[in-house]
PDB file of C-alpha atoms in Angstrom:
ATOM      1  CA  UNK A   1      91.737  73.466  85.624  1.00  0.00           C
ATOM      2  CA  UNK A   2      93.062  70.179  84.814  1.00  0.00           C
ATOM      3  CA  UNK A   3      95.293  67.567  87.098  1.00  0.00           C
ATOM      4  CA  UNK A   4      98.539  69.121  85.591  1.00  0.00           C
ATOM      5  CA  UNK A   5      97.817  72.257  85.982  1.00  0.00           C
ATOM      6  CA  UNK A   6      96.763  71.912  89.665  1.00  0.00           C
ATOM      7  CA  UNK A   7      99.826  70.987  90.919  1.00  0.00           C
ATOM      8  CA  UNK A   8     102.023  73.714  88.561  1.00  0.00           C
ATOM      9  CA  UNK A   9     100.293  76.709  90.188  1.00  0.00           C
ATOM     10  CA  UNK A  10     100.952  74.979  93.915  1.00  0.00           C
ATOM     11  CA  UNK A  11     104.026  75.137  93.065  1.00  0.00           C
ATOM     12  CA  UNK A  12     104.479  78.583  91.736  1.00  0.00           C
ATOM     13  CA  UNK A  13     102.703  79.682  94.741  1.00  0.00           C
ATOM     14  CA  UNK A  14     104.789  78.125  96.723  1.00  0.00           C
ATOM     15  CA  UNK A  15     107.755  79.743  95.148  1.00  0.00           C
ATOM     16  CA  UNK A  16     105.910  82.976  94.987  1.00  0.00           C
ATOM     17  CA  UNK A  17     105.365  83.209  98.461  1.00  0.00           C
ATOM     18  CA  UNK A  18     109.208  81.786  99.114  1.00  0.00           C
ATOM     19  CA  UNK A  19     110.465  84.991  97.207  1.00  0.00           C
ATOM     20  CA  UNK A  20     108.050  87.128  99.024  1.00  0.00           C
ATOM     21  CA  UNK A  21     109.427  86.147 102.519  1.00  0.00           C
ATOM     22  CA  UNK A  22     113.036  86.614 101.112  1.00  0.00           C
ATOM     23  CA  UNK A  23     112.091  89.798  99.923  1.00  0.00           C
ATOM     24  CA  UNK A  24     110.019  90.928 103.150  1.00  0.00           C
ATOM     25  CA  UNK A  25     113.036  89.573 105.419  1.00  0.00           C
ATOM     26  CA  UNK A  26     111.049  86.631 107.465  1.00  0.00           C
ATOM     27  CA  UNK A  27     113.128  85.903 109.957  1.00  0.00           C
ATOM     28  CA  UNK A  28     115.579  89.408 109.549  1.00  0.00           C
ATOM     29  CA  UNK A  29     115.508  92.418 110.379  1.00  0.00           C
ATOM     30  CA  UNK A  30     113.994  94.449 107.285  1.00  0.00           C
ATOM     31  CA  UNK A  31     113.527  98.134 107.517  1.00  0.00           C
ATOM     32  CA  UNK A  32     110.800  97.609 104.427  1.00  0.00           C
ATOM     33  CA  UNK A  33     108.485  95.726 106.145  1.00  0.00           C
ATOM     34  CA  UNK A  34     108.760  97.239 109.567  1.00  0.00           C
ATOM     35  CA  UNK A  35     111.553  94.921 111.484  1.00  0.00           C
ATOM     36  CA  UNK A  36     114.291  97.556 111.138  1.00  0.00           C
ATOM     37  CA  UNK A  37     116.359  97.691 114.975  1.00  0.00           C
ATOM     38  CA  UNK A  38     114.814 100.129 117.223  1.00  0.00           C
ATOM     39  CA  UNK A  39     118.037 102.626 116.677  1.00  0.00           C
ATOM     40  CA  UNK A  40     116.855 102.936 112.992  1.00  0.00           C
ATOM     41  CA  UNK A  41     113.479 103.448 113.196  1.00  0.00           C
ATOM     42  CA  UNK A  42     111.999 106.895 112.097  1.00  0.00           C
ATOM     43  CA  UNK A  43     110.232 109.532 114.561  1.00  0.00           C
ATOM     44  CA  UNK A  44     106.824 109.848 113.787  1.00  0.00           C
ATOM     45  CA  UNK A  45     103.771 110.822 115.395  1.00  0.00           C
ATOM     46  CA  UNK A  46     100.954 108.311 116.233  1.00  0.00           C
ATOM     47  CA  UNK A  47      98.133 111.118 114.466  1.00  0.00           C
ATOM     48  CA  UNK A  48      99.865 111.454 111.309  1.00  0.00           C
ATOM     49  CA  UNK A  49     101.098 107.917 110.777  1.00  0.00           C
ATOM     50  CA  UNK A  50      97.276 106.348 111.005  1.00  0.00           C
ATOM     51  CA  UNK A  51      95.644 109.413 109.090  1.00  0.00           C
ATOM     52  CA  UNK A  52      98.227 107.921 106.555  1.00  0.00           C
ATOM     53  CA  UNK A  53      96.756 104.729 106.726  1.00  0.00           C
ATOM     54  CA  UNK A  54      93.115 105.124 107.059  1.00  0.00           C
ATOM     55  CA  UNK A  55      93.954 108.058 103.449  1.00  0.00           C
ATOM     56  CA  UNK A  56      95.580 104.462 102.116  1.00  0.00           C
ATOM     57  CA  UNK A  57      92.505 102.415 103.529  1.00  0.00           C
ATOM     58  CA  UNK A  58      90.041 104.660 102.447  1.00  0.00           C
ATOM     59  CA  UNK A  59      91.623 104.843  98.020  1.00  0.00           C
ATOM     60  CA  UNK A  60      91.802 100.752  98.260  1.00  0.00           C
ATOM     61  CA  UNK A  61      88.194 100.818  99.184  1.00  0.00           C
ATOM     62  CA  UNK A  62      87.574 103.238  96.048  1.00  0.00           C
ATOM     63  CA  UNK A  63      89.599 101.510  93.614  1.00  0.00           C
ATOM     64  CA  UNK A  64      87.767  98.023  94.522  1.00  0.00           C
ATOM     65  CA  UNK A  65      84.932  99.903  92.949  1.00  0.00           C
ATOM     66  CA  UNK A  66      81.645  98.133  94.871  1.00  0.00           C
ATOM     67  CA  UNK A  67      78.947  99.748  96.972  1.00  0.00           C
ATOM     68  CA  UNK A  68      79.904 101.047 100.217  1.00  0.00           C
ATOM     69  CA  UNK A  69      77.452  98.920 101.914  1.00  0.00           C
ATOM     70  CA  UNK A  70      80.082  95.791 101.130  1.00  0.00           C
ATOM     71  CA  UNK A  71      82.596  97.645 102.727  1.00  0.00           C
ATOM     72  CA  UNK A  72      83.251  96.546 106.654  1.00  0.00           C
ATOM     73  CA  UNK A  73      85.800 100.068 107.604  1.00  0.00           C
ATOM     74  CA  UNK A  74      84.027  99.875 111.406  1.00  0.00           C
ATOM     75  CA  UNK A  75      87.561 100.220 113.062  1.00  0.00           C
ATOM     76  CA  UNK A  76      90.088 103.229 113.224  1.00  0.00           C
ATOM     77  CA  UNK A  77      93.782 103.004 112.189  1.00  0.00           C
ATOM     78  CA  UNK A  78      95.519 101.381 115.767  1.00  0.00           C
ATOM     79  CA  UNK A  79      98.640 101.421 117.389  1.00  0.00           C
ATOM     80  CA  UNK A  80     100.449  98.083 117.490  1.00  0.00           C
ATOM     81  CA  UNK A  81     103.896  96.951 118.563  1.00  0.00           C
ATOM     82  CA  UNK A  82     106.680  97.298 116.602  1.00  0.00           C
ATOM     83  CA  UNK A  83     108.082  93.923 115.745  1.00  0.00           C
ATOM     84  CA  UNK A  84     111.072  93.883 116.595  1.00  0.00           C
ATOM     85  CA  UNK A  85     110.888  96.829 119.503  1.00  0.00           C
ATOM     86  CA  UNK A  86     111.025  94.416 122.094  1.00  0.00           C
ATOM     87  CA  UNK A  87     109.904  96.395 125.278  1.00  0.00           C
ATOM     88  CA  UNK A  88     110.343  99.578 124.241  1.00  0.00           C
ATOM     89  CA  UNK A  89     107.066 101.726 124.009  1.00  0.00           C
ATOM     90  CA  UNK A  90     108.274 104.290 122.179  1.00  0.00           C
ATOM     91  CA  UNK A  91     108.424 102.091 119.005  1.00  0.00           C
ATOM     92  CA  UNK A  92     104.729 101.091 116.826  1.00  0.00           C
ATOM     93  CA  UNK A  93     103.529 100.757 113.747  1.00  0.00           C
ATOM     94  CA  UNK A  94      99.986 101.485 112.621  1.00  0.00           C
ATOM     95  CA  UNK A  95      97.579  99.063 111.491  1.00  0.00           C
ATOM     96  CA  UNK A  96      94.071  99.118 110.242  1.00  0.00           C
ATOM     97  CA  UNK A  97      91.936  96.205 109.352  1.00  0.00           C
ATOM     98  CA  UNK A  98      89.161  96.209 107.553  1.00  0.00           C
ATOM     99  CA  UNK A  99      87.133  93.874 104.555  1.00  0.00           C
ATOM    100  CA  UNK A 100      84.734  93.549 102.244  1.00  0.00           C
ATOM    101  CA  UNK A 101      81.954  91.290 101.795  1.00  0.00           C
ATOM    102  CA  UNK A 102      78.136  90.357 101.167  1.00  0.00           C
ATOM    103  CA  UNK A 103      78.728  90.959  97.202  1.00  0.00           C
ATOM    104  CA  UNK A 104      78.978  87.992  94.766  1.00  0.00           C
ATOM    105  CA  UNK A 105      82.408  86.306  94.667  1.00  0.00           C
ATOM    106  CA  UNK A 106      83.203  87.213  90.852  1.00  0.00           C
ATOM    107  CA  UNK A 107      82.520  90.577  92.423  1.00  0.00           C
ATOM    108  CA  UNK A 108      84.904  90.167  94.905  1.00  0.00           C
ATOM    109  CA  UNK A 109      87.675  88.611  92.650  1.00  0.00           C
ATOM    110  CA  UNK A 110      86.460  91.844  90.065  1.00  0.00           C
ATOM    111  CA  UNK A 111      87.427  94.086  93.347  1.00  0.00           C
ATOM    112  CA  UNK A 112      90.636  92.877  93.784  1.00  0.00           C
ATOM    113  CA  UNK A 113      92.001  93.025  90.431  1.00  0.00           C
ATOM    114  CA  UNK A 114      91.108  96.685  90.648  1.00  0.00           C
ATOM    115  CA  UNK A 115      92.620  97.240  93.505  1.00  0.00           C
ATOM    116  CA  UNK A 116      95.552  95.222  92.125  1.00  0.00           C
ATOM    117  CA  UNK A 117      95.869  97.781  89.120  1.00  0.00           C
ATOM    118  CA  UNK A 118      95.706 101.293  91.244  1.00  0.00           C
ATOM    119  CA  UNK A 119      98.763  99.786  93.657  1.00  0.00           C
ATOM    120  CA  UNK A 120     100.566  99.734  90.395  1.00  0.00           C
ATOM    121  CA  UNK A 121      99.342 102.603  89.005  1.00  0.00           C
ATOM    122  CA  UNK A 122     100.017 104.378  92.255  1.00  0.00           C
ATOM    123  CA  UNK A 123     103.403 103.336  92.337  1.00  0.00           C
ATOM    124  CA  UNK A 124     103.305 100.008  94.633  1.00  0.00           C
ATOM    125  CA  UNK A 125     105.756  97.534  94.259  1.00  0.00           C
ATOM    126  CA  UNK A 126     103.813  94.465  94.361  1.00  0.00           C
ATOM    127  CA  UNK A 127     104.849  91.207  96.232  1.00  0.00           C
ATOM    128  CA  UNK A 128     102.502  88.901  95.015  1.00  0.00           C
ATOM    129  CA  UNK A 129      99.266  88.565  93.439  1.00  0.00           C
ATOM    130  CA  UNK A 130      97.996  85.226  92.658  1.00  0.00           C
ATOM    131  CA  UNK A 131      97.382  82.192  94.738  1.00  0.00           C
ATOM    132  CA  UNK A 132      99.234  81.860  97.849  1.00  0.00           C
ATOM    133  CA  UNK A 133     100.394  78.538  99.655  1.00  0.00           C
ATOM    134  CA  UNK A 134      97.503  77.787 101.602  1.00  0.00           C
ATOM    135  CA  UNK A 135      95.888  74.605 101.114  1.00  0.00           C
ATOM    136  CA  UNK A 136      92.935  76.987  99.659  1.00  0.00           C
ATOM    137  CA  UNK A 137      95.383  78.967  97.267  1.00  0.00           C
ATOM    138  CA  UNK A 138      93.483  81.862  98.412  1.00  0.00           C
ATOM    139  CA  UNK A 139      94.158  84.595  95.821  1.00  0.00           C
ATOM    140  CA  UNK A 140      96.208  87.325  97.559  1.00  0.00           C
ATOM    141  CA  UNK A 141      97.703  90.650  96.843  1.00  0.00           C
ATOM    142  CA  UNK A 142     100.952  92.385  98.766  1.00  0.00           C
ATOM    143  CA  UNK A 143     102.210  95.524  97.939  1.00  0.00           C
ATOM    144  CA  UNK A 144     104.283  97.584  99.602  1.00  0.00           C
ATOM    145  CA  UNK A 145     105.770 101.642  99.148  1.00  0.00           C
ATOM    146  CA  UNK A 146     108.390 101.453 101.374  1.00  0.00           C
ATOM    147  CA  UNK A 147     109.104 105.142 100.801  1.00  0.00           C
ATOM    148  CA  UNK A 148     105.815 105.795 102.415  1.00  0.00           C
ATOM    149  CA  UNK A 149     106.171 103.427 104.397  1.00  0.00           C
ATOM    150  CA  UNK A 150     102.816 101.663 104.080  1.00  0.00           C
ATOM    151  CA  UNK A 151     101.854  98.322 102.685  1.00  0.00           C
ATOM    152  CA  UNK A 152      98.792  96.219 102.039  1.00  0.00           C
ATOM    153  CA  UNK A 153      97.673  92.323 102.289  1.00  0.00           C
ATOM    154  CA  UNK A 154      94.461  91.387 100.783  1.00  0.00           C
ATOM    155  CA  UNK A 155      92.870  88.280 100.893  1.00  0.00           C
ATOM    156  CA  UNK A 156      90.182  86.788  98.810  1.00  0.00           C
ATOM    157  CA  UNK A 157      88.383  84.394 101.126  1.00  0.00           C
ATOM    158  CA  UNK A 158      86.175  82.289  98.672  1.00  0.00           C
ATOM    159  CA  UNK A 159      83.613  80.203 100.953  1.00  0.00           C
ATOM    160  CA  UNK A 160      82.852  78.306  97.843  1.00  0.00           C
ATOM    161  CA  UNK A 161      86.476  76.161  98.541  1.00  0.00           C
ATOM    162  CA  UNK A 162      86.349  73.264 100.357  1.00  0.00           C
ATOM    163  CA  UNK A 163      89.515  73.913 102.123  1.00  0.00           C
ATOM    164  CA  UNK A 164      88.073  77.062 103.514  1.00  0.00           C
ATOM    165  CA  UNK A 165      86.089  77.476 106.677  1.00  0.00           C
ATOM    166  CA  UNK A 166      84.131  80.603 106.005  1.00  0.00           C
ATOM    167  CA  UNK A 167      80.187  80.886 105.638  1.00  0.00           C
ATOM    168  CA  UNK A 168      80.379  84.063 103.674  1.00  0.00           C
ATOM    169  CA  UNK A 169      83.082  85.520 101.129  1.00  0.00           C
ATOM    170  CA  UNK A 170      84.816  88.308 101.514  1.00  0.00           C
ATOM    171  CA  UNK A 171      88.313  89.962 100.807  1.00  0.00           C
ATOM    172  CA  UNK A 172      90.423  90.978 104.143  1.00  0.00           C
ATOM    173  CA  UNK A 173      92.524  93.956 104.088  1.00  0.00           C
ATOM    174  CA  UNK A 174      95.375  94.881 106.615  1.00  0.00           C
ATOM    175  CA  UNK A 175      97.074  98.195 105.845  1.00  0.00           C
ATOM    176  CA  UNK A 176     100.208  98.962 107.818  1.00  0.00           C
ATOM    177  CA  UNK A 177     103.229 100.996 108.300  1.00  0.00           C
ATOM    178  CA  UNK A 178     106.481 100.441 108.878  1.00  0.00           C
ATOM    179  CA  UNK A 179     107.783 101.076 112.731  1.00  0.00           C
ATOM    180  CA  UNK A 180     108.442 104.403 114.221  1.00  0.00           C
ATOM    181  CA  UNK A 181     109.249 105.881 117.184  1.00  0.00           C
ATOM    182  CA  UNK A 182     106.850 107.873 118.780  1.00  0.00           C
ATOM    183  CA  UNK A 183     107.638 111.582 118.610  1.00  0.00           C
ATOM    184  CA  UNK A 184     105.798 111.839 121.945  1.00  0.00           C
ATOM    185  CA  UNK A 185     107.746 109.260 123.738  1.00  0.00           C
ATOM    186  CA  UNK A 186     106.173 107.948 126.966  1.00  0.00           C
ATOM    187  CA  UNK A 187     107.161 109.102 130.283  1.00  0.00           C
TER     188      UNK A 187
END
């Protein structure tokens, strides 16, 4: 990459990830990626929505295509609070984080771009995929199926740039849902 180029795909990173908050509603209420108001949210119960996401969790791992041994799934599917729920306990979403890592990095960046393709082949719209605006332009994929309502973030975290922190590579993975209310409400 030359000294033109450099500064070109800042840039389009930096508009990339602009769009993406537009899209995602940073800063507004967004039903798409979870922020809808409490009154909108749908009812859902805790079970189904995080067997949803561990299913969703569990075909990312497969499409990245590498040995199960890279894969670091030690965690179930949890219960977090909605965003925008404010108090009310009767509102979550599901989240489930997870990574991959101890494989070469070309591996890693190979992993990605598969898991790239099956989000589109699966019907994903996807956000981004390409560096984001960290001072590492980390390569980074969001997707989203808002009619599911499940999306992804993964992050290629390459130890082998200077602007990054990590001993190890490895791509992160958050899987999430948009919020609910509980169709067992607390008491």
């Amino acid at each position: 990459m030359n000294q033109h180029t450099r500064p070109l795909r800042r840039r389009a990173a930096v508009c990339a990830t602009a769009v993406v908050l537009a899209i995602s509603g940073c800063g507004t209420n967004s039903a798409a990626r979870g922020d809808a108001p409490a009154d909108a949210a749908a009812e859902r119960s805790l079970s189904d929505a995080a067997r949803e996401v561990a299913e969703v969790s569990r075909a990312l791992a497969r499409a990245g295509g590498l040995d199960q041994g890279s894969l670091r799934m030690d965690n179930s599917p949890r219960r977090a609070p909605c965003p925008v729920g404010g108090d009310d306990p009767d509102l979550f979403t599901v989240k489930h984080v997870w990574s991959i890592a101890g494989v070469p990095e070309q591996d890693l960046e190979s992993a990605l771009d598969r898991v790239h393709d099956h989000v589109r082949e699966e019907g994903w719209s996807v956000l981004l995929y390409g560096p984001n605006s960290s001072p590492a332009e980390a390569l980074e994929l969001r997707a989203e199926r808002p009619d599911r309502g499940h999306f992804v973030d993964a992050l290629f975290l390459d130890a082998r740039n200077a602007f990054n922190s990590r001993t190890e590579s490895g791509i992160a993975v958050t899987v999430f849902t948009t919020c609910y209310r509980d169709a067992a409400p607390h008491s």
